[in-house]
Short mmCIF file of N, CA and C in Angstrom, two decimals:
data_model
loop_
_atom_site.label_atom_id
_atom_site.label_comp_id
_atom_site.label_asym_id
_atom_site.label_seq_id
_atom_site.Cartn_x
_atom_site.Cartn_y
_atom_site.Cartn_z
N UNK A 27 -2.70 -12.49 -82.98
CA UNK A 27 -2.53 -11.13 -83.50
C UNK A 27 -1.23 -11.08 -84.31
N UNK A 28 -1.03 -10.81 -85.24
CA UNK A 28 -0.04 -10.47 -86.43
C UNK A 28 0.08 -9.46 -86.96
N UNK A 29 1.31 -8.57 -87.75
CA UNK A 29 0.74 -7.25 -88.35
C UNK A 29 2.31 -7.35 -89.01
N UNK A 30 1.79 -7.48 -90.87
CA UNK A 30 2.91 -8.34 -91.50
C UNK A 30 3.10 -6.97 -92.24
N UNK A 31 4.53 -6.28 -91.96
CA UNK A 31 4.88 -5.32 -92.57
C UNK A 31 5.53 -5.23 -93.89
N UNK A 32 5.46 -4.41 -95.07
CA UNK A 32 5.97 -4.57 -96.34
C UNK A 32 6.46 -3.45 -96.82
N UNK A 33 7.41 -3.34 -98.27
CA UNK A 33 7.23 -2.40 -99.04
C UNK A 33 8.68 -1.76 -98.69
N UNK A 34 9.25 -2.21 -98.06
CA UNK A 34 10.56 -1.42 -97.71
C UNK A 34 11.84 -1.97 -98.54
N UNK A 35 12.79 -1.09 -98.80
CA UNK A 35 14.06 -1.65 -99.31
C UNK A 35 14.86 -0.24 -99.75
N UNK A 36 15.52 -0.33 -100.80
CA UNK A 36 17.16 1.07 -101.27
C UNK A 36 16.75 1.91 -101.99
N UNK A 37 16.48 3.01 -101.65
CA UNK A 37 15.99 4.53 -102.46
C UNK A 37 17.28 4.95 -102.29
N UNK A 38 17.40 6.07 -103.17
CA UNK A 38 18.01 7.47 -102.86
C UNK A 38 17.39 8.03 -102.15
N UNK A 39 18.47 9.12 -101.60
CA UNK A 39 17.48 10.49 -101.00
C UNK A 39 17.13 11.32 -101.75
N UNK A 40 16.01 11.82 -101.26
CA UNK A 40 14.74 12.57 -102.01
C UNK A 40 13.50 11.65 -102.78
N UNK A 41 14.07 10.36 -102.53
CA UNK A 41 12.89 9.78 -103.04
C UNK A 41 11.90 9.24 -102.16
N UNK A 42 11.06 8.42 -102.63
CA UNK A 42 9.61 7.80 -101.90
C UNK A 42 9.81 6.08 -101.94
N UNK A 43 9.15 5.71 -100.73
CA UNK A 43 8.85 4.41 -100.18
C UNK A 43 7.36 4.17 -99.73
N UNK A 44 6.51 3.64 -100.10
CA UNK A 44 5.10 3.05 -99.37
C UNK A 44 4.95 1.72 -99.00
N UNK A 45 5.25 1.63 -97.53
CA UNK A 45 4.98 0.92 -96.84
C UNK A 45 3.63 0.61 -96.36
N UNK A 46 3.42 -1.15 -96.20
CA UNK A 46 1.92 -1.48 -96.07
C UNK A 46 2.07 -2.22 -94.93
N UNK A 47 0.87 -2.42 -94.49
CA UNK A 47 0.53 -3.33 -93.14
C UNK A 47 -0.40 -3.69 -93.18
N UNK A 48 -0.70 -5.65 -93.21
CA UNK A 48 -1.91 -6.25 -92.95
C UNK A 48 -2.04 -6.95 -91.94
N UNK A 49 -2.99 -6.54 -91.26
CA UNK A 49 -3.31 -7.16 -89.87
C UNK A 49 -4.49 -8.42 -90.13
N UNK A 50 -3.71 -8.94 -88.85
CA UNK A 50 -4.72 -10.55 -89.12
C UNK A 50 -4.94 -10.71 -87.36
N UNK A 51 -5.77 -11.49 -86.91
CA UNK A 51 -6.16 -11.93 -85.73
C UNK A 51 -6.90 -10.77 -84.92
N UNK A 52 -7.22 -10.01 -85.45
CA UNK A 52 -8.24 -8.91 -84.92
C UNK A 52 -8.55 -7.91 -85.47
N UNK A 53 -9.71 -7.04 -85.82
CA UNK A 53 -10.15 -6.25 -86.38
C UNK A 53 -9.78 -4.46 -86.09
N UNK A 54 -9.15 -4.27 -87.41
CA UNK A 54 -8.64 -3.27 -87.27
C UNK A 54 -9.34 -1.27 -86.79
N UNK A 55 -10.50 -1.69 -86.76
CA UNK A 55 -11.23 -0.75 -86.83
C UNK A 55 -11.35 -0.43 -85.32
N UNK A 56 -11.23 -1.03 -84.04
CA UNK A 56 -11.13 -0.42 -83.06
C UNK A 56 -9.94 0.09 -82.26
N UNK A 57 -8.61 0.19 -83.06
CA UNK A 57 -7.77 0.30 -82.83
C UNK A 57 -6.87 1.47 -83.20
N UNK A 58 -6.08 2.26 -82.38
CA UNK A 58 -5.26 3.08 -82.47
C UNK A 58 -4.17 2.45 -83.52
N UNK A 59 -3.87 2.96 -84.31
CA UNK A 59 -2.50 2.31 -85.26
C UNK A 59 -1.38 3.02 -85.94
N UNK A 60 0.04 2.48 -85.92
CA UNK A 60 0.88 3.28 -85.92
C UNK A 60 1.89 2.71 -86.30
N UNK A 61 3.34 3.25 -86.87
CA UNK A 61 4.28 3.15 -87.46
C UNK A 61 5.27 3.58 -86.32
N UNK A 62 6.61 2.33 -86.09
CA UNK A 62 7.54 2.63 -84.91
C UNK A 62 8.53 2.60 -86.41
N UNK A 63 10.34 3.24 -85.48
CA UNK A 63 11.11 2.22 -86.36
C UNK A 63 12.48 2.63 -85.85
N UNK A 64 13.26 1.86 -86.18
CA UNK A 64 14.46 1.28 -85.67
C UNK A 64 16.00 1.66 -86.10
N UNK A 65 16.89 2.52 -86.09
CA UNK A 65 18.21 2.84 -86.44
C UNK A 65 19.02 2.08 -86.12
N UNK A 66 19.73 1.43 -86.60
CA UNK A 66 20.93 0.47 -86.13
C UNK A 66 21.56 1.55 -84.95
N UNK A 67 21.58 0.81 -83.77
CA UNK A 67 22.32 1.39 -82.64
C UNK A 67 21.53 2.52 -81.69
N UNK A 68 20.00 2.47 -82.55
CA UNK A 68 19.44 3.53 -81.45
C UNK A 68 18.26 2.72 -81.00
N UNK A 69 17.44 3.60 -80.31
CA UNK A 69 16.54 3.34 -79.53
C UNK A 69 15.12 3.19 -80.29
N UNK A 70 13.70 2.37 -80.57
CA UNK A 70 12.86 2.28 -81.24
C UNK A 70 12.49 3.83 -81.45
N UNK A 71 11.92 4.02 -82.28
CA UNK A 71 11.30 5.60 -82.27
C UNK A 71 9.93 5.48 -83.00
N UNK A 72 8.73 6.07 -82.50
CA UNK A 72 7.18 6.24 -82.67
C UNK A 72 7.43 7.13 -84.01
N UNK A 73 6.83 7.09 -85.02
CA UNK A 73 6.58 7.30 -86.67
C UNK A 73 5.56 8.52 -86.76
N UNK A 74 4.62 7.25 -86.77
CA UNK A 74 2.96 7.89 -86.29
C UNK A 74 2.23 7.20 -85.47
N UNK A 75 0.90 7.82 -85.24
CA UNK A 75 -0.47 7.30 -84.59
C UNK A 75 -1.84 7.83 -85.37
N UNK A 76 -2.44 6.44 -85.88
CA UNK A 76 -3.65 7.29 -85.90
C UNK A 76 -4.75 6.75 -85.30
N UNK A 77 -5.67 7.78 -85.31
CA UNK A 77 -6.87 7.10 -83.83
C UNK A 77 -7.77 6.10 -84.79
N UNK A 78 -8.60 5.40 -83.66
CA UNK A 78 -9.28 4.09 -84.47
C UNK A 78 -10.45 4.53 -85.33
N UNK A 79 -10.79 5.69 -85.74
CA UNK A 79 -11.23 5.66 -87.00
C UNK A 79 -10.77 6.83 -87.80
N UNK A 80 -9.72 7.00 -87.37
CA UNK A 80 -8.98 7.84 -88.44
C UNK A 80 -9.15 9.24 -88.59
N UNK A 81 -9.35 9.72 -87.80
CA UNK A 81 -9.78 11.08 -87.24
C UNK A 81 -8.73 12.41 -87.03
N UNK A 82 -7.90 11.38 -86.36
CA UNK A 82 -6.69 12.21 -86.07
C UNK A 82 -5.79 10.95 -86.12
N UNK A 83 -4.48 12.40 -86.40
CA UNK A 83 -3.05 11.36 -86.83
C UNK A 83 -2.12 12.16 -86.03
N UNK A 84 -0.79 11.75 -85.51
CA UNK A 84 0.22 12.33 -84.78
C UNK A 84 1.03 11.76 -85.60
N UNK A 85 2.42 12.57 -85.67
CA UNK A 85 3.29 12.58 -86.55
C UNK A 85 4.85 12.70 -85.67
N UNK A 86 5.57 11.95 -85.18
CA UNK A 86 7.08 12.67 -85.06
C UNK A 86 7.64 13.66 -85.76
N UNK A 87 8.14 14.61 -85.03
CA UNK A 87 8.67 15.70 -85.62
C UNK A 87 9.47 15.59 -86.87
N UNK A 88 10.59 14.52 -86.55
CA UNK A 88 11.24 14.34 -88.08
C UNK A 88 10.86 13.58 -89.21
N UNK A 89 9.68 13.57 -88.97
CA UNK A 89 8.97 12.77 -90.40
C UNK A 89 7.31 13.98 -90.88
N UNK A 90 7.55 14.94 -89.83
CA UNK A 90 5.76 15.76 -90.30
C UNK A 90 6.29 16.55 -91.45
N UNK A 91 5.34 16.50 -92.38
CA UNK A 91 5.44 17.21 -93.24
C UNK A 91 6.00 16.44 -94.72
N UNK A 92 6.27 15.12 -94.80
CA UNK A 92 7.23 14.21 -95.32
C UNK A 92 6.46 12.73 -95.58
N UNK A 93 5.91 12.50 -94.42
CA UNK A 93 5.24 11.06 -94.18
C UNK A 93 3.90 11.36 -94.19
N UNK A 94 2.93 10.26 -94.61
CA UNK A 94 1.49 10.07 -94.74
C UNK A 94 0.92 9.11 -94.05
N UNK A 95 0.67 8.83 -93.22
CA UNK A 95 0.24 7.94 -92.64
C UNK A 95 -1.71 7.54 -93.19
N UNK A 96 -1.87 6.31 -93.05
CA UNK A 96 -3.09 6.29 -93.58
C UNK A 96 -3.77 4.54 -93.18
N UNK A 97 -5.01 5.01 -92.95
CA UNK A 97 -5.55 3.21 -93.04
C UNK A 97 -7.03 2.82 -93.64
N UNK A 98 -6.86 1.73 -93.93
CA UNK A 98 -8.18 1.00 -94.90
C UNK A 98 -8.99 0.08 -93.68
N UNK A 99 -9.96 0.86 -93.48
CA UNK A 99 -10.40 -0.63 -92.73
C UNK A 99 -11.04 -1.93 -93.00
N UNK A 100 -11.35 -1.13 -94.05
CA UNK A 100 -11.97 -2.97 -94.73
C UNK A 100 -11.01 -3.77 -94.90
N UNK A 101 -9.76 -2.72 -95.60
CA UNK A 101 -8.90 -4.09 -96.22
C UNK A 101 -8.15 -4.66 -95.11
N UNK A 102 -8.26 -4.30 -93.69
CA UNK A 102 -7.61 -4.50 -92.48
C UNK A 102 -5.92 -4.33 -92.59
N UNK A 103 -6.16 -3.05 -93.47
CA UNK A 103 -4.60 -2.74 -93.79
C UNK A 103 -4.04 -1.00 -93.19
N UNK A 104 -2.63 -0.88 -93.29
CA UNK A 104 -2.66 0.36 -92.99
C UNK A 104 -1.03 0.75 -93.60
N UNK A 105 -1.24 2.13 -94.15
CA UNK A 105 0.14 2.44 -94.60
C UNK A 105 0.70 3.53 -94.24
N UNK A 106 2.34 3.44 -94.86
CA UNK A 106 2.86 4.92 -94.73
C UNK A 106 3.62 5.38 -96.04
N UNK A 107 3.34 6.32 -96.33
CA UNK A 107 3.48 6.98 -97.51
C UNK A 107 4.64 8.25 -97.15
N UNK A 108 6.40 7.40 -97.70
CA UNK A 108 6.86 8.33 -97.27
C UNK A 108 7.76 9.09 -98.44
N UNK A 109 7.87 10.28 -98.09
CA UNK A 109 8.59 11.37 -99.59
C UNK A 109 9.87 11.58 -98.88
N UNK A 110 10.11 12.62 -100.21
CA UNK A 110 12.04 13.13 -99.70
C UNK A 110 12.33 12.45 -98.41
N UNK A 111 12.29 11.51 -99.01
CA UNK A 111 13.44 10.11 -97.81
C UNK A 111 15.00 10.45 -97.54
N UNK A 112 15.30 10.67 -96.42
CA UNK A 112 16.62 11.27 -95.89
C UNK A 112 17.34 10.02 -95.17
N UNK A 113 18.98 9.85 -95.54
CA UNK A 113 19.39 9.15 -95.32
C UNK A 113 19.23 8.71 -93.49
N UNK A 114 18.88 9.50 -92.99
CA UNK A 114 18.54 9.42 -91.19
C UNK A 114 17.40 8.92 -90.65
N UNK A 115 16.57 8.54 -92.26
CA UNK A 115 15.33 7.54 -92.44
C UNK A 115 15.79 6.25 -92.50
N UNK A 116 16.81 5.83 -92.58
CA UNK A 116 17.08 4.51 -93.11
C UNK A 116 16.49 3.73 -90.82
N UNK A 117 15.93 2.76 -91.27
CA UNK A 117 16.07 1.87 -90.04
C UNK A 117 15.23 0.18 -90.13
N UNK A 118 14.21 -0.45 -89.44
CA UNK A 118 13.67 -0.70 -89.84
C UNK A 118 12.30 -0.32 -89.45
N UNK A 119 11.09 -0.54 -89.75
CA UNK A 119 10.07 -0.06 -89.95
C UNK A 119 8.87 -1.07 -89.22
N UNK A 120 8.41 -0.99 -88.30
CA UNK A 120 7.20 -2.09 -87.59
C UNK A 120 5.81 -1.03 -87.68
N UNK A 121 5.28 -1.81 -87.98
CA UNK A 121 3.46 -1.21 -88.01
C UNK A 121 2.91 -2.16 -86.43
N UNK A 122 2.44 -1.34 -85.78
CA UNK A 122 1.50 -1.23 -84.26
C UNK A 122 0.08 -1.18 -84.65
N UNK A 123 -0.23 -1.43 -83.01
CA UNK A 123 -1.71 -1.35 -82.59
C UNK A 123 -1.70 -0.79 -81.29
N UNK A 124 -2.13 -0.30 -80.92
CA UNK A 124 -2.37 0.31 -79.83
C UNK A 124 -1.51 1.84 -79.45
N UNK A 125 -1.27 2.34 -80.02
CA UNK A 125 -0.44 3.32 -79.79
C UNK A 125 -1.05 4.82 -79.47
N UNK A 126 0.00 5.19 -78.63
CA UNK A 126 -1.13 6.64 -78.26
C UNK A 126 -0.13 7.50 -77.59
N UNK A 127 -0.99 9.01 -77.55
CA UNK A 127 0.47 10.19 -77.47
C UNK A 127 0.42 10.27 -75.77
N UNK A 128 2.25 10.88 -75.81
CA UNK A 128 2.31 11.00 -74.37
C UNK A 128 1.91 12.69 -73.74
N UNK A 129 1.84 12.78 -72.99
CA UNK A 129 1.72 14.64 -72.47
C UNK A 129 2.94 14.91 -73.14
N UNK A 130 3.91 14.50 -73.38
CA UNK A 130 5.44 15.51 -74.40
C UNK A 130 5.15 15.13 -75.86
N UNK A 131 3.90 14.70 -76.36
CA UNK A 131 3.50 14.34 -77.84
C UNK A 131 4.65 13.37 -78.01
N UNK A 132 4.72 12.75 -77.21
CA UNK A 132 5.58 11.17 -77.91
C UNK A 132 4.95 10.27 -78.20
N UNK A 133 4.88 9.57 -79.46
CA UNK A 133 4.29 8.39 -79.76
C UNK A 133 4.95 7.30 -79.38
N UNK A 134 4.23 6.30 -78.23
CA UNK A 134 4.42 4.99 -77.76
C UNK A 134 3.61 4.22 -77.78
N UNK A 135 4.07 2.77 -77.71
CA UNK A 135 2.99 1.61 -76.99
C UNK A 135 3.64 1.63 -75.46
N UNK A 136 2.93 0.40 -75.31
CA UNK A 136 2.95 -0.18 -73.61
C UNK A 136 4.45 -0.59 -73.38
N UNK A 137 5.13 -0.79 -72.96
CA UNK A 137 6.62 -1.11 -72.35
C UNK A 137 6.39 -2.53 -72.86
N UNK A 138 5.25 -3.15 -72.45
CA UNK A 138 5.79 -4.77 -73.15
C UNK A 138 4.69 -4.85 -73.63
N UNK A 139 4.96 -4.15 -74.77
CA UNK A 139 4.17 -4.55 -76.20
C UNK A 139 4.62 -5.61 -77.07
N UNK A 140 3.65 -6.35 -77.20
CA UNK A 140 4.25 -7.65 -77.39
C UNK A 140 4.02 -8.43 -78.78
N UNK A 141 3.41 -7.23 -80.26
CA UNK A 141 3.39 -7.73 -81.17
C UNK A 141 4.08 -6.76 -82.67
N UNK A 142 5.28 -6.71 -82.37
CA UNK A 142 6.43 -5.91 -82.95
C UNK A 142 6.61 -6.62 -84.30
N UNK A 143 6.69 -7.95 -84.43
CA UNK A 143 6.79 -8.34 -85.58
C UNK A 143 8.64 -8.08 -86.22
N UNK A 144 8.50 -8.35 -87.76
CA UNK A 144 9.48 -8.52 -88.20
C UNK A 144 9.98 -7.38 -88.56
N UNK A 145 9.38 -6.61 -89.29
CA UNK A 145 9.53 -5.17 -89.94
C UNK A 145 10.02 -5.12 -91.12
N UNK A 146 10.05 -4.04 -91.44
CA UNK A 146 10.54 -3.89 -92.89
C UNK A 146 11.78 -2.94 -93.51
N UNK A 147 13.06 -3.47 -93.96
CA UNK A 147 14.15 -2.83 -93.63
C UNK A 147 13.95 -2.03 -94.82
N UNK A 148 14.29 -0.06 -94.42
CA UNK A 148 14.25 0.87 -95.46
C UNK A 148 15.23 1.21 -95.28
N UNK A 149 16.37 1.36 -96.76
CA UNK A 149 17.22 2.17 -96.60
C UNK A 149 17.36 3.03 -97.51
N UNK A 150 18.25 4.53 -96.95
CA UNK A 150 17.84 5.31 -97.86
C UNK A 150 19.64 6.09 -98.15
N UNK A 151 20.12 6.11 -99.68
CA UNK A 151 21.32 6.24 -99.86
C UNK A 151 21.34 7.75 -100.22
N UNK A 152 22.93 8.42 -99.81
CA UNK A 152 23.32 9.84 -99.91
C UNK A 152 23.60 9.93 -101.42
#
């Protein structure tokens, strides 16, 4: 299982980044899928989720309204489409599988989720 994240690098704020994700070693179509990501010095934080055929999407509060989350299943790909990028966006960026909301609408995986990958570093300048 692999899930090779792209598309990230130095905006300004207020601008846009689209980030991609291609998954390899299993078929993307039965799967919950989602965007985590990473602040230097903080804790991972859940992006989005969307259900395995795309039905419904969950959004973190500081990205609804801003971020697009979206997926292809043929192309066994999935993206995020993000606008007025705020410097408190900058982190790095991992695309998931399995992800799903908690009763406090938190987006997580499993505690030892175990295919995080490299990610994709976005940064976004004042």
């Amino acid at each position: 299982v692999q899930l090779q994240a792209s598309g990230g690098g130095l905006v300004q704020a207020g601008g846009s980044l689209k980030l991609s994700c291609v998954a390899s070693g299993f078929t993307l179509d039965y799967h919950a899928i989602g965007w985590f990501r990473q602040a230097p010095g903080k804790e991972r934080e859940g992006v989005s989720c969307i259900s395995p055929r795309g039905g419904s999407t969950s959004y973190a509060g500081s990205v609804k309204g801003r971020f697009t989350a979206s997926r292809d299943n043929a192309k066994n790909t999935m993206y995020l489409q993000m606008n007025s990028l705020k410097p408190e966006d900058t982190a790095v960026y991992y695309c998931v599988r399995d992800c799903y909301i908690t009763h406090e609408r938190t987006i997580v995986v499993d505690v030892n989720y175990p295919h995080w990958g490299q990610g994709t570093q976005v940064t976004v300048s004042s």
